[in-house]
PDB file of N, CA, C and O in Angstrom:
ATOM      1  N   MET H   1      26.613  18.531  30.131  1.00  0.00           N
ATOM      2  CA  MET H   1      26.123  19.365  29.049  1.00  0.00           C
ATOM      3  C   MET H   1      24.756  19.920  29.422  1.00  0.00           C
ATOM      4  O   MET H   1      23.890  19.192  29.886  1.00  0.00           O
ATOM      5  N   LYS H   2      24.584  21.225  29.214  1.00  0.00           N
ATOM      6  CA  LYS H   2      23.283  21.836  29.444  1.00  0.00           C
ATOM      7  C   LYS H   2      22.339  21.412  28.327  1.00  0.00           C
ATOM      8  O   LYS H   2      22.690  21.487  27.149  1.00  0.00           O
ATOM      9  N   ARG H   3      21.160  20.954  28.703  1.00  0.00           N
ATOM     10  CA  ARG H   3      20.163  20.531  27.714  1.00  0.00           C
ATOM     11  C   ARG H   3      19.264  21.684  27.300  1.00  0.00           C
ATOM     12  O   ARG H   3      18.779  21.725  26.182  1.00  0.00           O
ATOM     13  N   ILE H   4      19.015  22.611  28.249  1.00  0.00           N
ATOM     14  CA  ILE H   4      18.181  23.769  27.951  1.00  0.00           C
ATOM     15  C   ILE H   4      19.057  25.001  28.151  1.00  0.00           C
ATOM     16  O   ILE H   4      19.649  25.180  29.209  1.00  0.00           O
ATOM     17  N   ILE H   5      19.140  25.815  27.121  1.00  0.00           N
ATOM     18  CA  ILE H   5      19.993  26.993  27.204  1.00  0.00           C
ATOM     19  C   ILE H   5      19.164  28.253  26.990  1.00  0.00           C
ATOM     20  O   ILE H   5      18.102  28.223  26.365  1.00  0.00           O
ATOM     21  N   TYR H   6      19.648  29.320  27.539  1.00  0.00           N
ATOM     22  CA  TYR H   6      19.011  30.626  27.371  1.00  0.00           C
ATOM     23  C   TYR H   6      20.098  31.651  27.164  1.00  0.00           C
ATOM     24  O   TYR H   6      20.962  31.833  28.027  1.00  0.00           O
ATOM     25  N   GLU H   7      20.072  32.290  26.026  1.00  0.00           N
ATOM     26  CA  GLU H   7      21.042  33.322  25.720  1.00  0.00           C
ATOM     27  C   GLU H   7      20.399  34.675  25.955  1.00  0.00           C
ATOM     28  O   GLU H   7      19.300  34.933  25.469  1.00  0.00           O
ATOM     29  N   LEU H   8      21.067  35.516  26.720  1.00  0.00           N
ATOM     30  CA  LEU H   8      20.529  36.840  26.982  1.00  0.00           C
ATOM     31  C   LEU H   8      20.411  37.627  25.688  1.00  0.00           C
ATOM     32  O   LEU H   8      21.105  37.366  24.724  1.00  0.00           O
ATOM     33  N   GLY H   9      19.489  38.563  25.678  1.00  0.00           N
ATOM     34  CA  GLY H   9      19.318  39.378  24.482  1.00  0.00           C
ATOM     35  C   GLY H   9      17.993  39.132  23.790  1.00  0.00           C
ATOM     36  O   GLY H   9      17.832  39.470  22.628  1.00  0.00           O
ATOM     37  N   GLY H  10      17.069  38.520  24.474  1.00  0.00           N
ATOM     38  CA  GLY H  10      15.737  38.357  23.914  1.00  0.00           C
ATOM     39  C   GLY H  10      15.446  37.045  23.218  1.00  0.00           C
ATOM     40  O   GLY H  10      14.339  36.826  22.752  1.00  0.00           O
ATOM     41  N   ARG H  11      16.421  36.180  23.137  1.00  0.00           N
ATOM     42  CA  ARG H  11      16.164  34.881  22.510  1.00  0.00           C
ATOM     43  C   ARG H  11      15.406  33.970  23.464  1.00  0.00           C
ATOM     44  O   ARG H  11      15.595  34.026  24.678  1.00  0.00           O
ATOM     45  N   ALA H  12      14.568  33.124  22.901  1.00  0.00           N
ATOM     46  CA  ALA H  12      13.794  32.187  23.710  1.00  0.00           C
ATOM     47  C   ALA H  12      14.687  31.036  24.177  1.00  0.00           C
ATOM     48  O   ALA H  12      15.675  30.705  23.514  1.00  0.00           O
ATOM     49  N   PRO H  13      14.340  30.414  25.298  1.00  0.00           N
ATOM     50  CA  PRO H  13      15.083  29.223  25.724  1.00  0.00           C
ATOM     51  C   PRO H  13      15.039  28.162  24.620  1.00  0.00           C
ATOM     52  O   PRO H  13      14.044  28.045  23.893  1.00  0.00           O
ATOM     53  N   ALA H  14      16.117  27.413  24.506  1.00  0.00           N
ATOM     54  CA  ALA H  14      16.202  26.381  23.470  1.00  0.00           C
ATOM     55  C   ALA H  14      16.732  25.087  24.073  1.00  0.00           C
ATOM     56  O   ALA H  14      17.472  25.099  25.056  1.00  0.00           O
ATOM     57  N   VAL H  15      16.346  23.989  23.464  1.00  0.00           N
ATOM     58  CA  VAL H  15      16.825  22.667  23.868  1.00  0.00           C
ATOM     59  C   VAL H  15      17.937  22.258  22.919  1.00  0.00           C
ATOM     60  O   VAL H  15      17.777  22.348  21.692  1.00  0.00           O
ATOM     61  N   VAL H  16      19.046  21.839  23.472  1.00  0.00           N
ATOM     62  CA  VAL H  16      20.150  21.311  22.668  1.00  0.00           C
ATOM     63  C   VAL H  16      19.794  19.859  22.348  1.00  0.00           C
ATOM     64  O   VAL H  16      19.631  19.036  23.234  1.00  0.00           O
ATOM     65  N   LEU H  17      19.637  19.578  21.060  1.00  0.00           N
ATOM     66  CA  LEU H  17      19.214  18.235  20.651  1.00  0.00           C
ATOM     67  C   LEU H  17      20.373  17.247  20.683  1.00  0.00           C
ATOM     68  O   LEU H  17      21.486  17.569  20.274  1.00  0.00           O
ATOM     69  N   THR H  18      20.073  16.052  21.142  1.00  0.00           N
ATOM     70  CA  THR H  18      21.053  14.963  21.126  1.00  0.00           C
ATOM     71  C   THR H  18      20.724  14.037  19.962  1.00  0.00           C
ATOM     72  O   THR H  18      19.638  14.115  19.379  1.00  0.00           O
ATOM     73  N   ASP H  19      21.644  13.152  19.646  1.00  0.00           N
ATOM     74  CA  ASP H  19      21.378  12.154  18.610  1.00  0.00           C
ATOM     75  C   ASP H  19      20.181  11.290  18.999  1.00  0.00           C
ATOM     76  O   ASP H  19      19.366  10.928  18.155  1.00  0.00           O
ATOM     77  N   ASP H  20      20.064  10.982  20.298  1.00  0.00           N
ATOM     78  CA  ASP H  20      18.938  10.191  20.776  1.00  0.00           C
ATOM     79  C   ASP H  20      17.614  10.923  20.569  1.00  0.00           C
ATOM     80  O   ASP H  20      16.615  10.313  20.178  1.00  0.00           O
ATOM     81  N   ASP H  21      17.584  12.237  20.809  1.00  0.00           N
ATOM     82  CA  ASP H  21      16.372  13.030  20.565  1.00  0.00           C
ATOM     83  C   ASP H  21      15.951  12.900  19.102  1.00  0.00           C
ATOM     84  O   ASP H  21      14.787  12.633  18.792  1.00  0.00           O
ATOM     85  N   ARG H  22      16.919  13.102  18.216  1.00  0.00           N
ATOM     86  CA  ARG H  22      16.618  13.050  16.779  1.00  0.00           C
ATOM     87  C   ARG H  22      16.089  11.673  16.375  1.00  0.00           C
ATOM     88  O   ARG H  22      15.118  11.569  15.624  1.00  0.00           O
ATOM     89  N   THR H  23      16.715  10.638  16.894  1.00  0.00           N
ATOM     90  CA  THR H  23      16.286   9.272  16.578  1.00  0.00           C
ATOM     91  C   THR H  23      14.868   9.023  17.070  1.00  0.00           C
ATOM     92  O   THR H  23      14.034   8.480  16.335  1.00  0.00           O
ATOM     93  N   GLN H  24      14.572   9.439  18.307  1.00  0.00           N
ATOM     94  CA  GLN H  24      13.237   9.214  18.848  1.00  0.00           C
ATOM     95  C   GLN H  24      12.176  10.016  18.102  1.00  0.00           C
ATOM     96  O   GLN H  24      11.079   9.512  17.842  1.00  0.00           O
ATOM     97  N   PHE H  25      12.494  11.262  17.737  1.00  0.00           N
ATOM     98  CA  PHE H  25      11.555  12.045  16.932  1.00  0.00           C
ATOM     99  C   PHE H  25      11.293  11.353  15.591  1.00  0.00           C
ATOM    100  O   PHE H  25      10.147  11.206  15.172  1.00  0.00           O
ATOM    101  N   LYS H  26      12.349  10.938  14.919  1.00  0.00           N
ATOM    102  CA  LYS H  26      12.191  10.301  13.612  1.00  0.00           C
ATOM    103  C   LYS H  26      11.425   8.989  13.714  1.00  0.00           C
ATOM    104  O   LYS H  26      10.563   8.705  12.873  1.00  0.00           O
ATOM    105  N   ASP H  27      11.708   8.190  14.738  1.00  0.00           N
ATOM    106  CA  ASP H  27      10.975   6.935  14.929  1.00  0.00           C
ATOM    107  C   ASP H  27       9.492   7.195  15.192  1.00  0.00           C
ATOM    108  O   ASP H  27       8.628   6.489  14.670  1.00  0.00           O
ATOM    109  N   ALA H  28       9.199   8.221  15.993  1.00  0.00           N
ATOM    110  CA  ALA H  28       7.803   8.558  16.290  1.00  0.00           C
ATOM    111  C   ALA H  28       7.084   9.055  15.037  1.00  0.00           C
ATOM    112  O   ALA H  28       5.903   8.753  14.828  1.00  0.00           O
ATOM    113  N   LEU H  29       7.786   9.783  14.190  1.00  0.00           N
ATOM    114  CA  LEU H  29       7.169  10.293  12.968  1.00  0.00           C
ATOM    115  C   LEU H  29       6.883   9.188  11.958  1.00  0.00           C
ATOM    116  O   LEU H  29       6.009   9.343  11.104  1.00  0.00           O
ATOM    117  N   LYS H  30       7.584   8.064  12.063  1.00  0.00           N
ATOM    118  CA  LYS H  30       7.315   6.935  11.169  1.00  0.00           C
ATOM    119  C   LYS H  30       5.949   6.319  11.451  1.00  0.00           C
ATOM    120  O   LYS H  30       5.380   5.648  10.599  1.00  0.00           O
ATOM    121  N   LYS H  31       5.419   6.577  12.637  1.00  0.00           N
ATOM    122  CA  LYS H  31       4.134   5.999  13.046  1.00  0.00           C
ATOM    123  C   LYS H  31       2.946   6.878  12.674  1.00  0.00           C
ATOM    124  O   LYS H  31       1.805   6.487  12.878  1.00  0.00           O
ATOM    125  N   VAL H  32       3.211   8.077  12.161  1.00  0.00           N
ATOM    126  CA  VAL H  32       2.140   8.997  11.776  1.00  0.00           C
ATOM    127  C   VAL H  32       2.406   9.500  10.358  1.00  0.00           C
ATOM    128  O   VAL H  32       3.485   9.309   9.812  1.00  0.00           O
ATOM    129  N   ASN H  33       1.425  10.150   9.796  1.00  0.00           N
ATOM    130  CA  ASN H  33       1.610  10.800   8.504  1.00  0.00           C
ATOM    131  C   ASN H  33       2.322  12.129   8.786  1.00  0.00           C
ATOM    132  O   ASN H  33       1.725  13.058   9.330  1.00  0.00           O
ATOM    133  N   ALA H  34       3.605  12.210   8.449  1.00  0.00           N
ATOM    134  CA  ALA H  34       4.424  13.377   8.784  1.00  0.00           C
ATOM    135  C   ALA H  34       3.880  14.658   8.173  1.00  0.00           C
ATOM    136  O   ALA H  34       3.904  15.712   8.812  1.00  0.00           O
ATOM    137  N   SER H  35       3.364  14.603   6.967  1.00  0.00           N
ATOM    138  CA  SER H  35       2.831  15.803   6.322  1.00  0.00           C
ATOM    139  C   SER H  35       1.603  16.319   7.068  1.00  0.00           C
ATOM    140  O   SER H  35       1.475  17.518   7.331  1.00  0.00           O
ATOM    141  N   LYS H  36       0.712  15.419   7.429  1.00  0.00           N
ATOM    142  CA  LYS H  36      -0.494  15.802   8.170  1.00  0.00           C
ATOM    143  C   LYS H  36      -0.110  16.299   9.564  1.00  0.00           C
ATOM    144  O   LYS H  36      -0.645  17.297  10.044  1.00  0.00           O
ATOM    145  N   PHE H  37       0.802  15.608  10.216  1.00  0.00           N
ATOM    146  CA  PHE H  37       1.251  16.022  11.537  1.00  0.00           C
ATOM    147  C   PHE H  37       1.811  17.442  11.490  1.00  0.00           C
ATOM    148  O   PHE H  37       1.458  18.278  12.320  1.00  0.00           O
ATOM    149  N   ALA H  38       2.677  17.709  10.526  1.00  0.00           N
ATOM    150  CA  ALA H  38       3.279  19.041  10.391  1.00  0.00           C
ATOM    151  C   ALA H  38       2.197  20.089  10.162  1.00  0.00           C
ATOM    152  O   ALA H  38       2.206  21.153  10.800  1.00  0.00           O
ATOM    153  N   LYS H  39       1.267  19.791   9.274  1.00  0.00           N
ATOM    154  CA  LYS H  39       0.186  20.729   8.988  1.00  0.00           C
ATOM    155  C   LYS H  39      -0.647  20.989  10.245  1.00  0.00           C
ATOM    156  O   LYS H  39      -1.017  22.132  10.528  1.00  0.00           O
ATOM    157  N   ASP H  40      -0.911  19.951  11.014  1.00  0.00           N
ATOM    158  CA  ASP H  40      -1.707  20.089  12.238  1.00  0.00           C
ATOM    159  C   ASP H  40      -1.044  21.001  13.270  1.00  0.00           C
ATOM    160  O   ASP H  40      -1.740  21.633  14.069  1.00  0.00           O
ATOM    161  N   ILE H  41       0.280  21.050  13.275  1.00  0.00           N
ATOM    162  CA  ILE H  41       0.963  21.929  14.238  1.00  0.00           C
ATOM    163  C   ILE H  41       1.395  23.250  13.599  1.00  0.00           C
ATOM    164  O   ILE H  41       2.082  24.051  14.225  1.00  0.00           O
ATOM    165  N   GLY H  42       0.980  23.477  12.360  1.00  0.00           N
ATOM    166  CA  GLY H  42       1.178  24.778  11.724  1.00  0.00           C
ATOM    167  C   GLY H  42       2.494  25.017  11.028  1.00  0.00           C
ATOM    168  O   GLY H  42       2.906  26.167  10.848  1.00  0.00           O
ATOM    169  N   ILE H  43       3.170  23.941  10.610  1.00  0.00           N
ATOM    170  CA  ILE H  43       4.424  24.093   9.873  1.00  0.00           C
ATOM    171  C   ILE H  43       4.417  23.146   8.677  1.00  0.00           C
ATOM    172  O   ILE H  43       3.539  22.296   8.558  1.00  0.00           O
ATOM    173  N   THR H  44       5.402  23.284   7.817  1.00  0.00           N
ATOM    174  CA  THR H  44       5.507  22.382   6.673  1.00  0.00           C
ATOM    175  C   THR H  44       6.315  21.139   7.071  1.00  0.00           C
ATOM    176  O   THR H  44       7.053  21.150   8.060  1.00  0.00           O
ATOM    177  N   ARG H  45       6.169  20.099   6.291  1.00  0.00           N
ATOM    178  CA  ARG H  45       6.920  18.862   6.535  1.00  0.00           C
ATOM    179  C   ARG H  45       8.422  19.134   6.471  1.00  0.00           C
ATOM    180  O   ARG H  45       9.202  18.630   7.284  1.00  0.00           O
ATOM    181  N   THR H  46       8.836  19.951   5.498  1.00  0.00           N
ATOM    182  CA  THR H  46      10.251  20.301   5.355  1.00  0.00           C
ATOM    183  C   THR H  46      10.760  21.013   6.606  1.00  0.00           C
ATOM    184  O   THR H  46      11.848  20.707   7.105  1.00  0.00           O
ATOM    185  N   HIS H  47       9.969  21.943   7.114  1.00  0.00           N
ATOM    186  CA  HIS H  47      10.360  22.674   8.325  1.00  0.00           C
ATOM    187  C   HIS H  47      10.439  21.719   9.514  1.00  0.00           C
ATOM    188  O   HIS H  47      11.349  21.829  10.346  1.00  0.00           O
ATOM    189  N   LEU H  48       9.503  20.786   9.606  1.00  0.00           N
ATOM    190  CA  LEU H  48       9.506  19.794  10.683  1.00  0.00           C
ATOM    191  C   LEU H  48      10.822  19.017  10.695  1.00  0.00           C
ATOM    192  O   LEU H  48      11.486  18.912  11.723  1.00  0.00           O
ATOM    193  N   TYR H  49      11.216  18.491   9.553  1.00  0.00           N
ATOM    194  CA  TYR H  49      12.467  17.726   9.492  1.00  0.00           C
ATOM    195  C   TYR H  49      13.687  18.617   9.688  1.00  0.00           C
ATOM    196  O   TYR H  49      14.705  18.180  10.225  1.00  0.00           O
ATOM    197  N   SER H  50      13.592  19.864   9.290  1.00  0.00           N
ATOM    198  CA  SER H  50      14.682  20.810   9.536  1.00  0.00           C
ATOM    199  C   SER H  50      14.848  21.050  11.039  1.00  0.00           C
ATOM    200  O   SER H  50      15.974  21.093  11.545  1.00  0.00           O
ATOM    201  N   LEU H  51      13.740  21.199  11.750  1.00  0.00           N
ATOM    202  CA  LEU H  51      13.794  21.375  13.205  1.00  0.00           C
ATOM    203  C   LEU H  51      14.450  20.176  13.878  1.00  0.00           C
ATOM    204  O   LEU H  51      15.311  20.324  14.748  1.00  0.00           O
ATOM    205  N   ILE H  52      14.040  18.993  13.469  1.00  0.00           N
ATOM    206  CA  ILE H  52      14.538  17.763  14.088  1.00  0.00           C
ATOM    207  C   ILE H  52      16.020  17.548  13.782  1.00  0.00           C
ATOM    208  O   ILE H  52      16.748  16.990  14.599  1.00  0.00           O
ATOM    209  N   SER H  53      16.476  18.037  12.659  1.00  0.00           N
ATOM    210  CA  SER H  53      17.872  17.865  12.267  1.00  0.00           C
ATOM    211  C   SER H  53      18.797  18.939  12.835  1.00  0.00           C
ATOM    212  O   SER H  53      20.021  18.803  12.752  1.00  0.00           O
ATOM    213  N   SER H  54      18.223  19.978  13.401  1.00  0.00           N
ATOM    214  CA  SER H  54      19.036  21.100  13.882  1.00  0.00           C
ATOM    215  C   SER H  54      19.790  20.754  15.167  1.00  0.00           C
ATOM    216  O   SER H  54      19.546  19.725  15.791  1.00  0.00           O
ATOM    217  N   GLN H  55      20.689  21.641  15.545  1.00  0.00           N
ATOM    218  CA  GLN H  55      21.469  21.458  16.776  1.00  0.00           C
ATOM    219  C   GLN H  55      20.664  21.826  18.015  1.00  0.00           C
ATOM    220  O   GLN H  55      20.869  21.272  19.080  1.00  0.00           O
ATOM    221  N   ARG H  56      19.769  22.791  17.852  1.00  0.00           N
ATOM    222  CA  ARG H  56      18.920  23.207  18.964  1.00  0.00           C
ATOM    223  C   ARG H  56      17.544  23.586  18.439  1.00  0.00           C
ATOM    224  O   ARG H  56      17.392  23.936  17.272  1.00  0.00           O
ATOM    225  N   MET H  57      16.572  23.507  19.336  1.00  0.00           N
ATOM    226  CA  MET H  57      15.196  23.811  18.978  1.00  0.00           C
ATOM    227  C   MET H  57      14.590  24.661  20.090  1.00  0.00           C
ATOM    228  O   MET H  57      14.821  24.395  21.274  1.00  0.00           O
ATOM    229  N   GLU H  58      13.810  25.654  19.702  1.00  0.00           N
ATOM    230  CA  GLU H  58      13.152  26.512  20.677  1.00  0.00           C
ATOM    231  C   GLU H  58      12.346  25.632  21.640  1.00  0.00           C
ATOM    232  O   GLU H  58      11.685  24.680  21.226  1.00  0.00           O
ATOM    233  N   PHE H  59      12.450  25.931  22.927  1.00  0.00           N
ATOM    234  CA  PHE H  59      11.893  25.090  23.981  1.00  0.00           C
ATOM    235  C   PHE H  59      10.401  24.787  23.792  1.00  0.00           C
ATOM    236  O   PHE H  59       9.981  23.631  23.905  1.00  0.00           O
ATOM    237  N   LEU H  60       9.595  25.805  23.521  1.00  0.00           N
ATOM    238  CA  LEU H  60       8.154  25.575  23.402  1.00  0.00           C
ATOM    239  C   LEU H  60       7.817  24.679  22.206  1.00  0.00           C
ATOM    240  O   LEU H  60       6.924  23.837  22.289  1.00  0.00           O
ATOM    241  N   ARG H  61       8.531  24.840  21.112  1.00  0.00           N
ATOM    242  CA  ARG H  61       8.302  23.968  19.942  1.00  0.00           C
ATOM    243  C   ARG H  61       8.726  22.538  20.275  1.00  0.00           C
ATOM    244  O   ARG H  61       8.039  21.578  19.925  1.00  0.00           O
ATOM    245  N   PHE H  62       9.848  22.406  20.969  1.00  0.00           N
ATOM    246  CA  PHE H  62      10.317  21.086  21.389  1.00  0.00           C
ATOM    247  C   PHE H  62       9.246  20.391  22.228  1.00  0.00           C
ATOM    248  O   PHE H  62       8.915  19.234  21.996  1.00  0.00           O
ATOM    249  N   ARG H  63       8.703  21.110  23.218  1.00  0.00           N
ATOM    250  CA  ARG H  63       7.677  20.535  24.093  1.00  0.00           C
ATOM    251  C   ARG H  63       6.424  20.179  23.304  1.00  0.00           C
ATOM    252  O   ARG H  63       5.782  19.159  23.551  1.00  0.00           O
ATOM    253  N   GLN H  64       6.069  21.003  22.332  1.00  0.00           N
ATOM    254  CA  GLN H  64       4.905  20.717  21.497  1.00  0.00           C
ATOM    255  C   GLN H  64       5.106  19.412  20.726  1.00  0.00           C
ATOM    256  O   GLN H  64       4.230  18.544  20.722  1.00  0.00           O
ATOM    257  N   LEU H  65       6.259  19.264  20.097  1.00  0.00           N
ATOM    258  CA  LEU H  65       6.538  18.034  19.350  1.00  0.00           C
ATOM    259  C   LEU H  65       6.558  16.827  20.278  1.00  0.00           C
ATOM    260  O   LEU H  65       5.984  15.778  19.958  1.00  0.00           O
ATOM    261  N   GLU H  66       7.205  16.987  21.422  1.00  0.00           N
ATOM    262  CA  GLU H  66       7.263  15.905  22.411  1.00  0.00           C
ATOM    263  C   GLU H  66       5.862  15.440  22.803  1.00  0.00           C
ATOM    264  O   GLU H  66       5.563  14.252  22.784  1.00  0.00           O
ATOM    265  N   GLN H  67       5.014  16.388  23.165  1.00  0.00           N
ATOM    266  CA  GLN H  67       3.668  16.049  23.621  1.00  0.00           C
ATOM    267  C   GLN H  67       2.830  15.433  22.515  1.00  0.00           C
ATOM    268  O   GLN H  67       2.153  14.426  22.725  1.00  0.00           O
ATOM    269  N   GLU H  68       2.856  16.038  21.340  1.00  0.00           N
ATOM    270  CA  GLU H  68       2.044  15.550  20.223  1.00  0.00           C
ATOM    271  C   GLU H  68       2.462  14.152  19.779  1.00  0.00           C
ATOM    272  O   GLU H  68       1.633  13.372  19.312  1.00  0.00           O
ATOM    273  N   LEU H  69       3.747  13.836  19.930  1.00  0.00           N
ATOM    274  CA  LEU H  69       4.250  12.522  19.517  1.00  0.00           C
ATOM    275  C   LEU H  69       4.309  11.529  20.679  1.00  0.00           C
ATOM    276  O   LEU H  69       4.736  10.389  20.496  1.00  0.00           O
ATOM    277  N   GLY H  70       3.895  11.956  21.865  1.00  0.00           N
ATOM    278  CA  GLY H  70       3.877  11.059  23.020  1.00  0.00           C
ATOM    279  C   GLY H  70       5.260  10.700  23.535  1.00  0.00           C
ATOM    280  O   GLY H  70       5.473   9.594  24.029  1.00  0.00           O
ATOM    281  N   LEU H  71       6.179  11.641  23.436  1.00  0.00           N
ATOM    282  CA  LEU H  71       7.552  11.402  23.879  1.00  0.00           C
ATOM    283  C   LEU H  71       7.833  12.151  25.179  1.00  0.00           C
ATOM    284  O   LEU H  71       7.139  13.106  25.519  1.00  0.00           O
ATOM    285  N   SER H  72       8.866  11.726  25.869  1.00  0.00           N
ATOM    286  CA  SER H  72       9.339  12.410  27.068  1.00  0.00           C
ATOM    287  C   SER H  72      10.864  12.385  27.022  1.00  0.00           C
ATOM    288  O   SER H  72      11.494  11.453  27.512  1.00  0.00           O
ATOM    289  N   LEU H  73      11.429  13.409  26.394  1.00  0.00           N
ATOM    290  CA  LEU H  73      12.867  13.421  26.130  1.00  0.00           C
ATOM    291  C   LEU H  73      13.673  14.208  27.158  1.00  0.00           C
ATOM    292  O   LEU H  73      14.842  13.913  27.374  1.00  0.00           O
ATOM    293  N   LEU H  74      13.059  15.198  27.766  1.00  0.00           N
ATOM    294  CA  LEU H  74      13.756  15.972  28.795  1.00  0.00           C
ATOM    295  C   LEU H  74      13.511  15.339  30.156  1.00  0.00           C
ATOM    296  O   LEU H  74      12.393  14.959  30.478  1.00  0.00           O
ATOM    297  N   SER H  75      14.557  15.252  30.937  1.00  0.00           N
ATOM    298  CA  SER H  75      14.413  14.705  32.283  1.00  0.00           C
ATOM    299  C   SER H  75      14.049  15.831  33.256  1.00  0.00           C
ATOM    300  O   SER H  75      14.216  17.015  32.948  1.00  0.00           O
ATOM    301  N   ASN H  76      13.568  15.450  34.412  1.00  0.00           N
ATOM    302  CA  ASN H  76      13.293  16.436  35.455  1.00  0.00           C
ATOM    303  C   ASN H  76      14.572  17.183  35.807  1.00  0.00           C
ATOM    304  O   ASN H  76      14.549  18.382  36.065  1.00  0.00           O
ATOM    305  N   ARG H  77      15.680  16.484  35.803  1.00  0.00           N
ATOM    306  CA  ARG H  77      16.965  17.115  36.119  1.00  0.00           C
ATOM    307  C   ARG H  77      17.311  18.189  35.099  1.00  0.00           C
ATOM    308  O   ARG H  77      17.838  19.244  35.461  1.00  0.00           O
ATOM    309  N   ASP H  78      17.031  17.941  33.810  1.00  0.00           N
ATOM    310  CA  ASP H  78      17.287  18.946  32.777  1.00  0.00           C
ATOM    311  C   ASP H  78      16.512  20.230  33.080  1.00  0.00           C
ATOM    312  O   ASP H  78      17.049  21.333  32.973  1.00  0.00           O
ATOM    313  N   ILE H  79      15.258  20.073  33.468  1.00  0.00           N
ATOM    314  CA  ILE H  79      14.407  21.225  33.732  1.00  0.00           C
ATOM    315  C   ILE H  79      14.847  21.940  35.006  1.00  0.00           C
ATOM    316  O   ILE H  79      14.948  23.169  35.035  1.00  0.00           O
ATOM    317  N   ILE H  80      15.152  21.197  36.040  1.00  0.00           N
ATOM    318  CA  ILE H  80      15.614  21.795  37.299  1.00  0.00           C
ATOM    319  C   ILE H  80      16.931  22.543  37.077  1.00  0.00           C
ATOM    320  O   ILE H  80      17.107  23.668  37.561  1.00  0.00           O
ATOM    321  N   ASN H  81      17.849  21.943  36.341  1.00  0.00           N
ATOM    322  CA  ASN H  81      19.128  22.616  36.049  1.00  0.00           C
ATOM    323  C   ASN H  81      18.898  23.933  35.318  1.00  0.00           C
ATOM    324  O   ASN H  81      19.578  24.920  35.593  1.00  0.00           O
ATOM    325  N   PHE H  82      17.950  23.953  34.399  1.00  0.00           N
ATOM    326  CA  PHE H  82      17.651  25.185  33.680  1.00  0.00           C
ATOM    327  C   PHE H  82      17.051  26.232  34.610  1.00  0.00           C
ATOM    328  O   PHE H  82      17.470  27.394  34.610  1.00  0.00           O
ATOM    329  N   LEU H  83      16.094  25.833  35.410  1.00  0.00           N
ATOM    330  CA  LEU H  83      15.405  26.781  36.281  1.00  0.00           C
ATOM    331  C   LEU H  83      16.317  27.418  37.317  1.00  0.00           C
ATOM    332  O   LEU H  83      16.123  28.561  37.708  1.00  0.00           O
ATOM    333  N   PHE H  84      17.298  26.664  37.771  1.00  0.00           N
ATOM    334  CA  PHE H  84      18.164  27.167  38.837  1.00  0.00           C
ATOM    335  C   PHE H  84      19.537  27.628  38.360  1.00  0.00           C
ATOM    336  O   PHE H  84      20.443  27.817  39.163  1.00  0.00           O
ATOM    337  N   GLN H  85      19.681  27.852  37.063  1.00  0.00           N
ATOM    338  CA  GLN H  85      20.969  28.312  36.563  1.00  0.00           C
ATOM    339  C   GLN H  85      21.159  29.819  36.740  1.00  0.00           C
ATOM    340  O   GLN H  85      22.257  30.327  36.607  1.00  0.00           O
ATOM    341  N   PHE H  86      20.109  30.538  37.052  1.00  0.00           N
ATOM    342  CA  PHE H  86      20.212  32.001  37.154  1.00  0.00           C
ATOM    343  C   PHE H  86      20.439  32.432  38.576  1.00  0.00           C
ATOM    344  O   PHE H  86      19.945  32.074  39.510  1.00  0.00           O
TER     345      PHE H  86
END
């Protein structure tokens, strides 16, 4: 399964979320104030949970959440596969 996808036509690259991604995001958010965290990254708490519950998330937002929460969900192989798919 491709973890990072890019659809032609101007859409940004997106990460296909797995159940494990969602679980790790939710577990990490239990350790912080989710409302404050969301506000700090410029979105609402509702939008934050909507992103985490979705099937895919825009790559840059995914990386932002990963970094801010101290997670590392994408493997080097995921990134290499994306870079060399074209």
